[in-house]
mmCIF file of C-alpha atoms in Angstrom:
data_model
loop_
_atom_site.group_PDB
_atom_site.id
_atom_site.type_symbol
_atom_site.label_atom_id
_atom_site.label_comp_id
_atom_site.label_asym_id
_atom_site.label_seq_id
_atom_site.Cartn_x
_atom_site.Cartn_y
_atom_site.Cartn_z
ATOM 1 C CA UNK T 1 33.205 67.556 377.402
ATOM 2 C CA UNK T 2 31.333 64.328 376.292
ATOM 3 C CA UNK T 3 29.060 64.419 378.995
ATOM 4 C CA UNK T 4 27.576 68.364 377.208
ATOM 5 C CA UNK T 5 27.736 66.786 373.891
ATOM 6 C CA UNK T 6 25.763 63.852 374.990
ATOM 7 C CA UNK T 7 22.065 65.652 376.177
ATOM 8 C CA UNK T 8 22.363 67.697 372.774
ATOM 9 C CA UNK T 9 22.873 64.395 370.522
ATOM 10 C CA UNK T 10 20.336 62.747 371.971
ATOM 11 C CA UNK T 11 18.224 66.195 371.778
ATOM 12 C CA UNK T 12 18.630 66.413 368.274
ATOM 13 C CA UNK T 13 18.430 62.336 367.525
ATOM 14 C CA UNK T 14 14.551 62.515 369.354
ATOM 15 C CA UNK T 15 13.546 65.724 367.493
ATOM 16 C CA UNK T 16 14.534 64.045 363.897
ATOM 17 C CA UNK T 17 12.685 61.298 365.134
ATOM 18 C CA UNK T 18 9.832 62.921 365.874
ATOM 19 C CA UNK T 19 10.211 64.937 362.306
ATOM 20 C CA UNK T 20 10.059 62.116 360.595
ATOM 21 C CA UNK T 21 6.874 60.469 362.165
ATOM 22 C CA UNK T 22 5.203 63.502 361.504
ATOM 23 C CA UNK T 23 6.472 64.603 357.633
ATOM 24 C CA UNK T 24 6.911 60.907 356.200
ATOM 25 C CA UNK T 25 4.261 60.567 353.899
ATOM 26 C CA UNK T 26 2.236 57.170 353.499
ATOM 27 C CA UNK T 27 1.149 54.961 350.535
ATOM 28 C CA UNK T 28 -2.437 56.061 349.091
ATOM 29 C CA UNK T 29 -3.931 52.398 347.277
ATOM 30 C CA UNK T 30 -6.433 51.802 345.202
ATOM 31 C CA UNK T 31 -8.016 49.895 342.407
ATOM 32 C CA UNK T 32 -10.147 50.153 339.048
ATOM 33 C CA UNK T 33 -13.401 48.577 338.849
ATOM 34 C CA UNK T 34 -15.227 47.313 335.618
ATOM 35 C CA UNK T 35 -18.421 48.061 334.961
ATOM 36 C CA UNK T 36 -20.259 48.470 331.151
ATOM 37 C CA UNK T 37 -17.728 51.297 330.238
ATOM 38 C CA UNK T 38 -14.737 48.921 330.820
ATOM 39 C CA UNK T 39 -15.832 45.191 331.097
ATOM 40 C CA UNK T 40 -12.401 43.970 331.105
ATOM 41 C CA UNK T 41 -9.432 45.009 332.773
ATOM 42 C CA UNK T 42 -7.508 43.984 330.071
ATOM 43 C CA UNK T 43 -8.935 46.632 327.984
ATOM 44 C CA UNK T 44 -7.051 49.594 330.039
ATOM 45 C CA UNK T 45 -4.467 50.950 327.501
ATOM 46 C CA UNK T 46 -0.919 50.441 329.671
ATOM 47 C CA UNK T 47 0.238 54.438 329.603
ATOM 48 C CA UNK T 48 -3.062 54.559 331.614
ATOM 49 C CA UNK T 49 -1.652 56.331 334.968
ATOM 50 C CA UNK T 50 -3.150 57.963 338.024
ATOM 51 C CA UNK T 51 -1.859 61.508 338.771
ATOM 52 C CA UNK T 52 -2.577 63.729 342.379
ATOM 53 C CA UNK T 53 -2.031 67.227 341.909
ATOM 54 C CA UNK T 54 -1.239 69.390 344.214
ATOM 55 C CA UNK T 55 1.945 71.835 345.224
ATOM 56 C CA UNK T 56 3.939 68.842 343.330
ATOM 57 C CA UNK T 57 2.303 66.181 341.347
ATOM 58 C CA UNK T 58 2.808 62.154 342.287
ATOM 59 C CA UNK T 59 1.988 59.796 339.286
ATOM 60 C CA UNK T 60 2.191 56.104 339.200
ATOM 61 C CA UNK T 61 1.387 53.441 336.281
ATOM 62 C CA UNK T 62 -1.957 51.616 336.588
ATOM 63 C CA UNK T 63 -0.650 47.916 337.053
ATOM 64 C CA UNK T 64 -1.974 45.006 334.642
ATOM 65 C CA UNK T 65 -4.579 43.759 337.542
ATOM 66 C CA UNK T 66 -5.919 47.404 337.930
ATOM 67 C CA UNK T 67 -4.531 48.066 341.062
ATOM 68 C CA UNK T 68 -1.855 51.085 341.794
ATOM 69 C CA UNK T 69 0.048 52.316 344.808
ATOM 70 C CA UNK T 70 1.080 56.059 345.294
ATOM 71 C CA UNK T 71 4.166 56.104 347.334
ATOM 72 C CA UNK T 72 5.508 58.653 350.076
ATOM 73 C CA UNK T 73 2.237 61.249 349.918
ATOM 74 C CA UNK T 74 2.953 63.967 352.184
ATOM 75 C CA UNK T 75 -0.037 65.543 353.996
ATOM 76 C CA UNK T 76 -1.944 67.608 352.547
ATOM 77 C CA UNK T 77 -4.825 68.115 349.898
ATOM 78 C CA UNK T 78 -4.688 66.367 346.213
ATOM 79 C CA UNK T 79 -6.838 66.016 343.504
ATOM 80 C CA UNK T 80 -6.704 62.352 341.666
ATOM 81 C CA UNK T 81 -7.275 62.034 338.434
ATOM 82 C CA UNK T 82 -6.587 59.427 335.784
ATOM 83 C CA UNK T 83 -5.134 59.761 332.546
ATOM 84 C CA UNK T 84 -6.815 57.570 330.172
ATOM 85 C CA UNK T 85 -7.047 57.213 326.309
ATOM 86 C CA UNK T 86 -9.964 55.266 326.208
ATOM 87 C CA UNK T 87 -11.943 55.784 329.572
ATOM 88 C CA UNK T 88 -12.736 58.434 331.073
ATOM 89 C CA UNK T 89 -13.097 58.459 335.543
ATOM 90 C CA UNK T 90 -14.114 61.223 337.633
ATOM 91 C CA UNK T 91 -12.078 63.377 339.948
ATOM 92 C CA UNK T 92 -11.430 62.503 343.083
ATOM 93 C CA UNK T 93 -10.449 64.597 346.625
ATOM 94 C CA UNK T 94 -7.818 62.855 348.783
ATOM 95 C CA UNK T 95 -6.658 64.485 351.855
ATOM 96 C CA UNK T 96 -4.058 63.158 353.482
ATOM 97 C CA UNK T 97 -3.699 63.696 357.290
ATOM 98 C CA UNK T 98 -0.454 64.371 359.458
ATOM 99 C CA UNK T 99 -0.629 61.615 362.086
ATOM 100 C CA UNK T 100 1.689 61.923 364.982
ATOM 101 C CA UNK T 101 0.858 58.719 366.244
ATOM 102 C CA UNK T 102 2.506 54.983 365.436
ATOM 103 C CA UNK T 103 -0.581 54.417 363.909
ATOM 104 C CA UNK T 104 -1.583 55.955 360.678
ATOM 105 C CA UNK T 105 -4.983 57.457 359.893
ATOM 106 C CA UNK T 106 -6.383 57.021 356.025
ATOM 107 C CA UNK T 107 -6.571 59.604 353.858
ATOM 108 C CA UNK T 108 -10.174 60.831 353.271
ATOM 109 C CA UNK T 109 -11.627 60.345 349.851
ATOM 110 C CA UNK T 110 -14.424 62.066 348.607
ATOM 111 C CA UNK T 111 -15.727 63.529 345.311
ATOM 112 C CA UNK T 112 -13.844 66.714 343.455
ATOM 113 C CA UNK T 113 -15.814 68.881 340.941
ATOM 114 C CA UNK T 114 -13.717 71.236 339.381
ATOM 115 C CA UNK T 115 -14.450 74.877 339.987
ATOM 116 C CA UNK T 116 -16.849 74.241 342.699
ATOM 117 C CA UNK T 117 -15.294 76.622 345.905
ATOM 118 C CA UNK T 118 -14.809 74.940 348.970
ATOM 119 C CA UNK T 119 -17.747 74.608 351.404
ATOM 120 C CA UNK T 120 -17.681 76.967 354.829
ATOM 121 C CA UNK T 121 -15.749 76.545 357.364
ATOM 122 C CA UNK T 122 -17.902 74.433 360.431
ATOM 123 C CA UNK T 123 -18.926 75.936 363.790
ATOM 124 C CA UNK T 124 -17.158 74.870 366.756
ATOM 125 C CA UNK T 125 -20.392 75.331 368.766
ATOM 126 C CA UNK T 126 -22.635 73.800 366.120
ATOM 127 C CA UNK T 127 -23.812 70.246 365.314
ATOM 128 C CA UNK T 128 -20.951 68.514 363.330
ATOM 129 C CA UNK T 129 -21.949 68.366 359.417
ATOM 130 C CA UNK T 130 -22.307 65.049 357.945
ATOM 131 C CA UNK T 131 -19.242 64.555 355.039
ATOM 132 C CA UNK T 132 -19.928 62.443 352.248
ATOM 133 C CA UNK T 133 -16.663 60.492 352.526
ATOM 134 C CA UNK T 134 -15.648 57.149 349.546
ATOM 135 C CA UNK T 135 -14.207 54.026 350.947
ATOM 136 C CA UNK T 136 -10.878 53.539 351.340
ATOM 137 C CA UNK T 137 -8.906 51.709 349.339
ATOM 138 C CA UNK T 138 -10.039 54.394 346.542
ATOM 139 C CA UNK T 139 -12.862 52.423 344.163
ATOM 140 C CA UNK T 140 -11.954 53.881 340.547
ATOM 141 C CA UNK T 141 -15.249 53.704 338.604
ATOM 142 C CA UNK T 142 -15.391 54.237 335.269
ATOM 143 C CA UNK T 143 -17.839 56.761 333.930
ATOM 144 C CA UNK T 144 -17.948 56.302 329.978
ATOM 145 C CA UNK T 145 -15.897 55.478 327.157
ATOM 146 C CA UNK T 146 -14.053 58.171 325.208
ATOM 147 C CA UNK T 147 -15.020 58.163 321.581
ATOM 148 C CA UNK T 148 -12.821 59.977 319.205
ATOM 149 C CA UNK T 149 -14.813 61.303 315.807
ATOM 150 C CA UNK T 150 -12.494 63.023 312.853
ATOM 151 C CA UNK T 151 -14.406 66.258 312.439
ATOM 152 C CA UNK T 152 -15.463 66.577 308.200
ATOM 153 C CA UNK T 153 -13.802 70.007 307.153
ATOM 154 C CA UNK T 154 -16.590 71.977 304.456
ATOM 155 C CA UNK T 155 -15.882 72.552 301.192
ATOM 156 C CA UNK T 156 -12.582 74.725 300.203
ATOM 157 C CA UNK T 157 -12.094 75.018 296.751
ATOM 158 C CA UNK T 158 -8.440 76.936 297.378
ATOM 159 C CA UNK T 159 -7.081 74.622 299.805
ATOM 160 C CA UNK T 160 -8.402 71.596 297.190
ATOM 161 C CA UNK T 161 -6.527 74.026 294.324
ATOM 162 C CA UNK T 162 -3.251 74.335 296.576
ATOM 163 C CA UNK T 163 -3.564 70.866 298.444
ATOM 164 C CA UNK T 164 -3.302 69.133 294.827
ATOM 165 C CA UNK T 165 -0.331 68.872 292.554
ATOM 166 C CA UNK T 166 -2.377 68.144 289.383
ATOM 167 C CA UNK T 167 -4.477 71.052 290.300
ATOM 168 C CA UNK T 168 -1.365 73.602 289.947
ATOM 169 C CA UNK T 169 0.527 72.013 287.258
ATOM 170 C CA UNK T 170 -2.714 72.346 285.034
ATOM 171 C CA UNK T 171 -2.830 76.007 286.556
ATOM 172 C CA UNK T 172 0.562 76.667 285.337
ATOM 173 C CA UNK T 173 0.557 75.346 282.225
ATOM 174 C CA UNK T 174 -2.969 77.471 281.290
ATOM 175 C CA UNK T 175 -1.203 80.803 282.623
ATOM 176 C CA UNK T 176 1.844 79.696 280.162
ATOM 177 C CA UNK T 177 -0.550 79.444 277.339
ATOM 178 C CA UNK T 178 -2.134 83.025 277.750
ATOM 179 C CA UNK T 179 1.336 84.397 278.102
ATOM 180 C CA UNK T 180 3.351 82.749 275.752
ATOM 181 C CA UNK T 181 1.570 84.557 272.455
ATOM 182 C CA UNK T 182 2.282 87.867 274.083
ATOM 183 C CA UNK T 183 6.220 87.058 274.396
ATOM 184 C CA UNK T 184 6.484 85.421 270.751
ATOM 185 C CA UNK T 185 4.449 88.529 269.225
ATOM 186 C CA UNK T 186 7.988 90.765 271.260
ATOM 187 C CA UNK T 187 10.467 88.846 269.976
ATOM 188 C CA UNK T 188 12.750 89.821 266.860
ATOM 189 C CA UNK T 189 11.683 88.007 263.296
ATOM 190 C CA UNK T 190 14.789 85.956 262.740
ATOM 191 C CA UNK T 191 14.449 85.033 266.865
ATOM 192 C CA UNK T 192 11.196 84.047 266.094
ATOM 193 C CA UNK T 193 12.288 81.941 263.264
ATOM 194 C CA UNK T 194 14.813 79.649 265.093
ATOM 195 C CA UNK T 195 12.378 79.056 267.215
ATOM 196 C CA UNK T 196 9.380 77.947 264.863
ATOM 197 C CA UNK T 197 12.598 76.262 262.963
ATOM 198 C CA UNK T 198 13.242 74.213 265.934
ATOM 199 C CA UNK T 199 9.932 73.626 267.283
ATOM 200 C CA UNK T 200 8.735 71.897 263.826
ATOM 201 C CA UNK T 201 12.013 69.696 264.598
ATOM 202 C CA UNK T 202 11.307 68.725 267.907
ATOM 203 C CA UNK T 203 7.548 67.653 266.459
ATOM 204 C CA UNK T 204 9.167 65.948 263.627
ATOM 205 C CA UNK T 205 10.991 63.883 266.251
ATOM 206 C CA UNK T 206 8.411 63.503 268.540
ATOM 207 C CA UNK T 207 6.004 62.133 265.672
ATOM 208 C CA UNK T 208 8.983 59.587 264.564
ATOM 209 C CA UNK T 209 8.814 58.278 268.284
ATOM 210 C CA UNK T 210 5.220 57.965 269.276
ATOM 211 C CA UNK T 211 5.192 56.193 265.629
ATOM 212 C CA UNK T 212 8.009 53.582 266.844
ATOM 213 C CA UNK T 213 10.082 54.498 263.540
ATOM 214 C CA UNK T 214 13.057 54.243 265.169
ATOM 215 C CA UNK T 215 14.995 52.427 262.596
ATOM 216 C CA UNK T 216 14.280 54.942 259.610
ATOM 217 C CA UNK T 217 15.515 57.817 262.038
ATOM 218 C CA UNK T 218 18.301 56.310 263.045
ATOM 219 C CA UNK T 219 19.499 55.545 258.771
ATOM 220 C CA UNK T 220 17.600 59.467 257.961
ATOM 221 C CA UNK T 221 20.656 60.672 260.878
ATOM 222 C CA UNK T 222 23.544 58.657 259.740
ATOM 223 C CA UNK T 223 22.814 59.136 255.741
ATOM 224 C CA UNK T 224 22.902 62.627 256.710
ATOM 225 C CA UNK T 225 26.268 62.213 258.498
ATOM 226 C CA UNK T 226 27.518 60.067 255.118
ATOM 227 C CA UNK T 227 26.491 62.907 252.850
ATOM 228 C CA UNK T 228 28.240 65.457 254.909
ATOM 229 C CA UNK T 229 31.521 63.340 254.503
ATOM 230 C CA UNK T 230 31.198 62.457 250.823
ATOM 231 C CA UNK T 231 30.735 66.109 249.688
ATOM 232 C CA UNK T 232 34.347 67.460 250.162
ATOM 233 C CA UNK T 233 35.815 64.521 247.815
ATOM 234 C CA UNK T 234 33.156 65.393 245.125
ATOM 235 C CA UNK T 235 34.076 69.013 245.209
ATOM 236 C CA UNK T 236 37.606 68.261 245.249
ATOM 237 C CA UNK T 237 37.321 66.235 241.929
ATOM 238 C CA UNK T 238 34.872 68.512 240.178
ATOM 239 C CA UNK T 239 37.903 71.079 239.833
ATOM 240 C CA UNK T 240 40.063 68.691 239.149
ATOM 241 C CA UNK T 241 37.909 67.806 235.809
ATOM 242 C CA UNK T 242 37.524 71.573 234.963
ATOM 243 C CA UNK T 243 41.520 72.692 235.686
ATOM 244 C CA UNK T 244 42.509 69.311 232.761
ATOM 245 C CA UNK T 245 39.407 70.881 230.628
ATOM 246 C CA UNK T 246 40.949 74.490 230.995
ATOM 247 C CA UNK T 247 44.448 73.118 229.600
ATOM 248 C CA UNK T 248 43.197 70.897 226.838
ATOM 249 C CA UNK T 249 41.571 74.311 225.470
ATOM 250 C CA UNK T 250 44.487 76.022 225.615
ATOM 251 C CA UNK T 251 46.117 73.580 223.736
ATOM 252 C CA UNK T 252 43.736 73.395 221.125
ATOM 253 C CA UNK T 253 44.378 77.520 220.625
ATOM 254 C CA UNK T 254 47.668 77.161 220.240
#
C-alpha cells in the first residue's frame, strides 16, 4: 500500500511545483523622475500611490525616495497609473509574462492611451513589427502640475436673498408691516384698545431705558406699590369720621 501512494504523492508534489513556477506572480519596480513639473522629490504629496488595473487592481504607496515596488503581479495585462494631487503622469501598459523557466522575463512597458483599440494581430509569415517598448525599471515622468482654480459662480440675487440671514429677517419684518394694519383694522374695539393701551406702555418703558432713568422708574414702580397699600387705611378712617359725625347729629336732634 505505501509503495501506490508513493508515485501519486510525488505526482501531485511535482505538478504543484510546477503550478507555482508558472502562476506566482513577480515584483514590477519602478521609480519617479523630476523634471520642471516636480523638481523635488520631496514635493510628492505622501497619499501619492501607483495603481495597475486590471481583472483586480494592485496599489502600493510611492516611498519617500520615489521609488515603489508592486508585489506578487500575476500575468497578464495592466494599466499603471498614478494617483496624484499635485502631478499629474501618463498611463502606462505593463504586461506581465508567464515564464516557465527559473529565470524570469520583465514585464513589457510601453505607453497606454485610453480609448485607443488595440493594434492587429501580427502575421506569422510576415516581417516582425517593431514595438515601441519603455525601459525597465518603469521611468515615471511627470507631465505637468495640476492646478486647482475655484470656479466664480454669476450673479444670483435669490440665492444672495436666501444665503443671507439679514436678507430674510428684513424680508420678514417688511411682510409683517403690510400685514399687520390689515389684522388691527379686524380686531374688536376694546381688543384693539388693550393693545394700543399696552403698546404706549411698553414705549413708555422702552424710552425710560434707552434714557438710562433707571432710578426714577424704579421710585415711579414702588410709589405706585406704596399708594396701593396706603389707600385701604384711608378709606377705612374716612367712615370712621362720618359714622361719629352721623351720631353727634342725632344727638343734637334729640
Amino acid at each position: 500500500m505505501r509503495r501506490t501512494y508513493l508515485p501519486r504523492i510525488a505526482l501531485w508534489f511535482s505538478v504543484l511545483t510546477f503550478h507555482c513556477m508558472v502562476v506566482l506572480g513577480i515584483d514590477v519596480v519602478g521609480r519617479v523622475t523630476w523634471n520642471t513639473a516636480l523638481p523635488d522629490i520631496n514635493h510628492l504629496p505622501t497619499d501619492s500611490k501607483v495603481v495597475l488595473r486590471s481583472g483586480k487592481s494592485v496599489e502600493e504607496f510611492i516611498r519617500q525616495d520615489g521609488t515603489f515596488v508592486l508585489q506578487d503581479v500575476e500575468p497578464g495585462m495592466y494599466v499603471l497609473t498614478v494617483q496624484c494631487r499635485t502631478v499629474a503622469f501618463p498611463a502606462l501598459s505593463i504586461e506581465v509574462l508567464a515564464s516557465k523557466n527559473v529565470a524570469v522575463e520583465p514585464p513589457v512597458v510601453k505607453h497606454h492611451v485610453f480609448g485607443q483599440a488595440p493594434p492587429p494581430q501580427l502575421d506569422p509569415t510576415g516581417p516582425p513589427r517593431p514595438e515601441r517598448r519603455l525601459q525597465y525599471p518603469i521611468q515615471l515622468v511627470p507631465t505637468a502640475k495640476i492646478q486647482y482654480e475655484e470656479i466664480k459662480v454669476g450673479f444670483n440675487p435669490i440665492a444672495m436673498l436666501l444665503g443671507n440671514p439679514m436678507y430674510l429677517l428684513m424680508g420678514g419684518m417688511a411682510v409683517f408691516m403690510m400685514i399687520m394694519p390689515k389684522l388691527i383694522g379686524l380686531m374688536d374695539p376694546e381688543a384693539l384698545a388693550e393693545v394700543q393701551a399696552s403698546q404706549a406702555d411698553l414705549h413708555k418703558q422702552m424710552a425710560s431705558m434707552q434714557s438710562m432713568d433707571l432710578t426714577s422708574g424704579i421710585a415711579k414702580m414702588l410709589s405706585a406699590s406704596n399708594d396701593n397699600e396706603e389707600t385701604p387705611p384711608s378709606s377705612h378712617a374716612s367712615s370712621k369720621t362720618t359714622s361719629h359725625a352721623n351720631e353727634s347729629h342725632a344727638k343734637r336732634r334729640k
